[in-house]
Amino acid sequence: MSLRPSLPFGSTPQAASHRGTGTGTGTGEDSRDRRTPDSVGEPVEPGWTEYVPTEGSVPLAPDPRALESLGRNHSLSTALADLVDNSVDAGADNVLIRFIRHSGQICSLYVVDDGCGMSAAAIDNAMTIGGRRTYNDRDLGHFGMGLQSASFSQARTLTVLSRAAGYDAVGRRLALHQRSDFHADVVPSSFVERELGRDWSMDLGAHGTVIRWDDVTGFPAATDDSRVEEFVSEAVRSVTTHLGLVYHRILAANRVAIYLDVEDVDSHQVGARFEVRPLDPFGYRRSGRSGYPKEITVTDSGLPLTFHCHIWPGRSGMPEFRLSADPVRHQGLYIYRRDRLIQAGGDWGGLAIRGRRLQLARVAVDVDDDMSGLFRMNPEKSLVQPGPEFVRLTETAKAADGTTFGDYLETAEQAFRESRKRTRTRRPMIPPGKGFAPALRRALGTEIPFTDDEDQPIEIRWRRFEDDDFFEVDRDSRTLWLNDLYRSRVLGRRHGGLNDAPILKATLYLLVEEVFQGEYLGPRDKDNIRLWQEVLTAAAKCEKE
């Protein structure tokens, strides 16, 4: 048995023999194999070669099951936003998202728009995986896979029905569980016409598109009314909040209107329609710091990159600030592409560490494809990853008055510390209960520390009095009763409800809360109640007359 000598890690016998013999080409190169792919068929010596020869090609069709992995990072809200992008690009004035209930279950979903629609060639391209159309400077589309990735993240069957001006109505369907190839089913024109002609509260006679999801995996299988209503209520809330945030600039500019409703096909009834309202994450009434918002700018390859730096007022209860239950989550960079919000805070891109002290700080940044070297957008268009040059550039950015990004972060932290100091010095108050709208209770809770009396809060209710007093203090039940005699005038003859008259109730709560504290009313409390009663009753009578 012969033993081979050991070689250094990564060496081959051939390479070692070349080094050992000292052979070369006279140009400083060793004698490694330099043969090109043209040397097909020639004997190949043992060892590594630089080129790999080929002999033609064979077609390898992708497995249709690959579609099931598309859009795995999508939620229902982000998937619908991807479809709304297409509607906005199609020039739609109206977009309707409709849940379909059949036999008690929520089973299907439609996204309908009155945009320019598609011809047969255009719909085939749209249904092709990775099919890319020509994008203009304002289009929200980018990857050419939004329709498929969004749809198949939620449903197993996608149907697209459309009509472009001057073209016949056309339809295509992709069903993951019914085909073993990438062929789309052709939908008969009669069915397309029927679907386009349904009552969508918009005119699709000349042009428009209907997208339909069936076999939706995320819908509950329950038929119980309470569970279905709970799902629909939460779905409508989360979708309207997300779309209102993502498209708040576009909605505020009246470029499109977005609605949601639910149709029960068994009873032929459509429920209440909800309109998506813009939710501006920078929509505070006054800045949390003098001199802000402030623009801090740097130039990259001739393109200006501007950071619109905002500081919210301390612990705001506005829904524009409380985008979720965790205010810390929504600090950071708000990155827009063509007025569409891609990233709603949550990260500083390496510029700072997210924490409580920066929860009042939000920065708006507008980017475009020309800045692709600085940012990378994920396929779901819900996250932007800054490139390695981003932090370096930001460190050189300055405002017109010389403020740097570091100065801004320091100011935001100081504003938060001062807001906490002001809150801690306020007297704890009994929490509000029934009669206060949830948003009002949140706003009060943000600004005022509450006592531990959550099991017996202060309620404000209406009832008819025997006299004409405006209010009555019931300390035993902790209820402030208002005289129903004046209710219609207070509400301006609008329909009343449990949580009506929020301005009046907030004012009265701040005025009378103190009289509900303690074991008895002192002389000062009684005198205040008499004063408030006389003045408010006189004012209510003036309003009534």
Short mmCIF file of N, CA and C in Angstrom, two decimals, residues 160-241:
data_model
loop_
_atom_site.label_atom_id
_atom_site.label_comp_id
_atom_site.label_asym_id
_atom_site.label_seq_id
_atom_site.Cartn_x
_atom_site.Cartn_y
_atom_site.Cartn_z
N VAL A 160 -59.86 37.49 -12.36
CA VAL A 160 -59.78 38.89 -12.77
C VAL A 160 -60.71 39.09 -13.96
N LEU A 161 -61.61 40.06 -13.83
CA LEU A 161 -62.59 40.37 -14.87
C LEU A 161 -62.46 41.85 -15.18
N SER A 162 -62.40 42.19 -16.47
CA SER A 162 -62.11 43.58 -16.79
C SER A 162 -62.66 43.98 -18.14
N ARG A 163 -62.83 45.29 -18.31
CA ARG A 163 -63.22 45.84 -19.59
C ARG A 163 -62.48 47.17 -19.77
N ALA A 164 -61.78 47.31 -20.89
CA ALA A 164 -61.15 48.56 -21.26
C ALA A 164 -62.01 49.26 -22.30
N ALA A 165 -61.94 50.58 -22.34
CA ALA A 165 -62.75 51.34 -23.29
C ALA A 165 -62.44 50.91 -24.71
N GLY A 166 -63.48 50.52 -25.46
CA GLY A 166 -63.31 50.11 -26.86
C GLY A 166 -62.97 48.65 -27.03
N TYR A 167 -62.88 47.88 -25.93
CA TYR A 167 -62.52 46.46 -26.00
C TYR A 167 -63.64 45.62 -25.40
N ASP A 168 -63.65 44.33 -25.76
CA ASP A 168 -64.60 43.40 -25.18
C ASP A 168 -64.23 43.10 -23.72
N ALA A 169 -65.21 42.77 -22.92
CA ALA A 169 -64.96 42.35 -21.55
C ALA A 169 -64.28 40.99 -21.55
N VAL A 170 -63.26 40.83 -20.69
CA VAL A 170 -62.47 39.59 -20.65
C VAL A 170 -62.28 39.16 -19.21
N GLY A 171 -62.02 37.86 -19.03
CA GLY A 171 -61.80 37.34 -17.70
C GLY A 171 -60.83 36.18 -17.70
N ARG A 172 -60.03 36.08 -16.64
CA ARG A 172 -59.08 34.99 -16.47
C ARG A 172 -59.13 34.51 -15.02
N ARG A 173 -58.81 33.22 -14.83
CA ARG A 173 -58.81 32.66 -13.49
C ARG A 173 -57.60 31.78 -13.28
N LEU A 174 -56.98 31.89 -12.10
CA LEU A 174 -55.90 30.99 -11.68
C LEU A 174 -56.36 30.28 -10.41
N ALA A 175 -56.41 28.95 -10.45
CA ALA A 175 -56.82 28.16 -9.29
C ALA A 175 -55.68 27.23 -8.92
N LEU A 176 -55.05 27.48 -7.77
CA LEU A 176 -53.86 26.73 -7.38
C LEU A 176 -54.13 25.23 -7.25
N HIS A 177 -55.32 24.87 -6.79
CA HIS A 177 -55.60 23.48 -6.47
C HIS A 177 -56.23 22.72 -7.63
N GLN A 178 -56.40 23.35 -8.78
CA GLN A 178 -57.07 22.69 -9.90
C GLN A 178 -56.19 22.51 -11.13
N ARG A 179 -54.99 23.09 -11.13
CA ARG A 179 -54.13 22.96 -12.31
C ARG A 179 -52.75 22.54 -11.89
N SER A 180 -52.06 21.88 -12.80
CA SER A 180 -50.67 21.47 -12.55
C SER A 180 -49.72 22.22 -13.48
N ASP A 181 -50.19 23.33 -14.04
CA ASP A 181 -49.34 24.14 -14.90
C ASP A 181 -49.64 25.61 -14.64
N PHE A 182 -49.05 26.49 -15.44
CA PHE A 182 -49.23 27.92 -15.26
C PHE A 182 -50.28 28.49 -16.22
N HIS A 183 -51.13 27.64 -16.80
CA HIS A 183 -52.16 28.12 -17.69
C HIS A 183 -53.29 28.79 -16.89
N ALA A 184 -53.82 29.88 -17.42
CA ALA A 184 -54.97 30.54 -16.80
C ALA A 184 -56.24 30.10 -17.50
N ASP A 185 -57.29 29.89 -16.73
CA ASP A 185 -58.59 29.55 -17.30
C ASP A 185 -59.24 30.79 -17.88
N VAL A 186 -59.88 30.64 -19.04
CA VAL A 186 -60.60 31.73 -19.68
C VAL A 186 -62.03 31.75 -19.16
N VAL A 187 -62.46 32.89 -18.64
CA VAL A 187 -63.81 33.04 -18.10
C VAL A 187 -64.73 33.48 -19.23
N PRO A 188 -65.87 32.82 -19.42
CA PRO A 188 -66.79 33.20 -20.51
C PRO A 188 -67.23 34.66 -20.40
N SER A 189 -67.36 35.29 -21.55
CA SER A 189 -67.71 36.71 -21.57
C SER A 189 -69.06 36.98 -20.93
N SER A 190 -69.98 36.02 -21.02
CA SER A 190 -71.31 36.20 -20.42
C SER A 190 -71.20 36.36 -18.90
N PHE A 191 -70.33 35.55 -18.27
CA PHE A 191 -70.14 35.66 -16.82
C PHE A 191 -69.42 36.95 -16.47
N VAL A 192 -68.45 37.35 -17.30
CA VAL A 192 -67.73 38.60 -17.06
C VAL A 192 -68.71 39.77 -17.08
N GLU A 193 -69.58 39.81 -18.08
CA GLU A 193 -70.57 40.88 -18.17
C GLU A 193 -71.49 40.89 -16.95
N ARG A 194 -71.85 39.69 -16.50
CA ARG A 194 -72.73 39.59 -15.34
C ARG A 194 -72.06 40.17 -14.09
N GLU A 195 -70.81 39.83 -13.88
CA GLU A 195 -70.09 40.32 -12.70
C GLU A 195 -69.84 41.83 -12.79
N LEU A 196 -69.44 42.31 -13.95
CA LEU A 196 -69.20 43.74 -14.11
C LEU A 196 -70.49 44.53 -13.94
N GLY A 197 -71.63 43.90 -14.25
CA GLY A 197 -72.90 44.59 -14.19
C GLY A 197 -73.59 44.55 -12.85
N ARG A 198 -72.98 43.93 -11.86
CA ARG A 198 -73.60 43.90 -10.53
C ARG A 198 -73.60 45.29 -9.90
N ASP A 199 -74.35 45.45 -8.83
CA ASP A 199 -74.47 46.75 -8.17
C ASP A 199 -73.25 47.00 -7.29
N TRP A 200 -72.30 47.73 -7.85
CA TRP A 200 -71.09 48.09 -7.11
C TRP A 200 -71.11 49.56 -6.65
N SER A 201 -72.19 50.25 -6.93
CA SER A 201 -72.30 51.68 -6.63
C SER A 201 -71.27 52.49 -7.41
N MET A 202 -70.89 52.00 -8.55
CA MET A 202 -70.02 52.72 -9.48
C MET A 202 -70.29 52.19 -10.87
N ASP A 203 -70.04 52.98 -11.89
CA ASP A 203 -70.37 52.61 -13.27
C ASP A 203 -69.20 51.89 -13.92
N LEU A 204 -69.38 50.61 -14.24
CA LEU A 204 -68.36 49.83 -14.95
C LEU A 204 -68.79 49.54 -16.38
N GLY A 205 -69.77 50.31 -16.88
CA GLY A 205 -70.28 50.03 -18.22
C GLY A 205 -69.26 50.24 -19.31
N ALA A 206 -68.40 51.25 -19.17
CA ALA A 206 -67.40 51.54 -20.20
C ALA A 206 -66.04 50.95 -19.88
N HIS A 207 -65.68 50.95 -18.61
CA HIS A 207 -64.36 50.42 -18.22
C HIS A 207 -64.36 50.15 -16.71
N GLY A 208 -63.51 49.26 -16.31
CA GLY A 208 -63.39 48.92 -14.89
C GLY A 208 -62.88 47.51 -14.72
N THR A 209 -62.56 47.16 -13.47
CA THR A 209 -61.98 45.85 -13.18
C THR A 209 -62.58 45.28 -11.90
N VAL A 210 -62.82 43.98 -11.92
CA VAL A 210 -63.30 43.25 -10.74
C VAL A 210 -62.31 42.15 -10.44
N ILE A 211 -61.76 42.16 -9.25
CA ILE A 211 -60.87 41.09 -8.79
C ILE A 211 -61.62 40.30 -7.72
N ARG A 212 -61.60 39.00 -7.87
CA ARG A 212 -62.37 38.14 -6.96
C ARG A 212 -61.47 37.09 -6.34
N TRP A 213 -61.55 36.96 -5.01
CA TRP A 213 -60.85 35.90 -4.29
C TRP A 213 -61.87 34.87 -3.82
N ASP A 214 -61.59 33.60 -4.10
CA ASP A 214 -62.38 32.49 -3.56
C ASP A 214 -61.46 31.54 -2.82
N ASP A 215 -62.05 30.65 -2.02
CA ASP A 215 -61.26 29.72 -1.19
C ASP A 215 -60.26 30.51 -0.34
N VAL A 216 -60.76 31.54 0.33
CA VAL A 216 -59.89 32.41 1.14
C VAL A 216 -59.51 31.67 2.41
N THR A 217 -58.22 31.51 2.63
CA THR A 217 -57.75 30.67 3.73
C THR A 217 -57.86 31.35 5.08
N GLY A 218 -57.86 32.67 5.13
CA GLY A 218 -57.86 33.35 6.42
C GLY A 218 -59.23 33.66 6.97
N PHE A 219 -60.29 33.35 6.22
CA PHE A 219 -61.64 33.62 6.71
C PHE A 219 -62.07 32.52 7.67
N PRO A 220 -62.82 32.86 8.72
CA PRO A 220 -63.24 31.83 9.69
C PRO A 220 -64.26 30.88 9.08
N ALA A 221 -64.20 29.63 9.52
CA ALA A 221 -65.15 28.63 9.04
C ALA A 221 -66.47 28.70 9.79
N ALA A 222 -66.53 29.52 10.84
CA ALA A 222 -67.73 29.58 11.68
C ALA A 222 -68.89 30.21 10.92
N THR A 223 -70.10 29.79 11.31
CA THR A 223 -71.33 30.39 10.78
C THR A 223 -72.11 31.12 11.87
N ASP A 224 -71.63 31.04 13.10
CA ASP A 224 -72.28 31.71 14.20
C ASP A 224 -72.25 33.22 13.97
N ASP A 225 -73.40 33.86 14.09
CA ASP A 225 -73.52 35.28 13.79
C ASP A 225 -72.56 36.14 14.60
N SER A 226 -72.44 35.86 15.89
CA SER A 226 -71.60 36.70 16.74
C SER A 226 -70.14 36.60 16.34
N ARG A 227 -69.67 35.38 16.02
CA ARG A 227 -68.28 35.21 15.62
C ARG A 227 -68.01 35.83 14.26
N VAL A 228 -68.96 35.69 13.34
CA VAL A 228 -68.79 36.29 12.02
C VAL A 228 -68.78 37.81 12.14
N GLU A 229 -69.70 38.36 12.93
CA GLU A 229 -69.73 39.81 13.11
C GLU A 229 -68.45 40.31 13.76
N GLU A 230 -67.92 39.54 14.71
CA GLU A 230 -66.67 39.92 15.37
C GLU A 230 -65.51 39.95 14.37
N PHE A 231 -65.46 38.93 13.49
CA PHE A 231 -64.41 38.90 12.48
C PHE A 231 -64.54 40.07 11.51
N VAL A 232 -65.76 40.29 11.01
CA VAL A 232 -65.97 41.37 10.05
C VAL A 232 -65.63 42.72 10.67
N SER A 233 -66.06 42.94 11.91
CA SER A 233 -65.79 44.20 12.58
C SER A 233 -64.29 44.45 12.71
N GLU A 234 -63.55 43.41 13.12
CA GLU A 234 -62.10 43.57 13.28
C GLU A 234 -61.42 43.73 11.93
N ALA A 235 -61.88 42.97 10.91
CA ALA A 235 -61.28 43.08 9.59
C ALA A 235 -61.50 44.47 9.00
N VAL A 236 -62.72 44.99 9.12
CA VAL A 236 -63.01 46.33 8.61
C VAL A 236 -62.16 47.37 9.34
N ARG A 237 -62.06 47.23 10.67
CA ARG A 237 -61.26 48.19 11.44
C ARG A 237 -59.80 48.17 11.03
N SER A 238 -59.20 46.97 10.95
CA SER A 238 -57.78 46.89 10.63
C SER A 238 -57.50 47.31 9.20
N VAL A 239 -58.38 46.94 8.25
CA VAL A 239 -58.15 47.31 6.85
C VAL A 239 -58.32 48.81 6.65
N THR A 240 -59.38 49.40 7.21
CA THR A 240 -59.57 50.84 7.05
C THR A 240 -58.44 51.63 7.70
N THR A 241 -57.96 51.16 8.85
CA THR A 241 -56.84 51.84 9.51
C THR A 241 -55.59 51.76 8.66
#
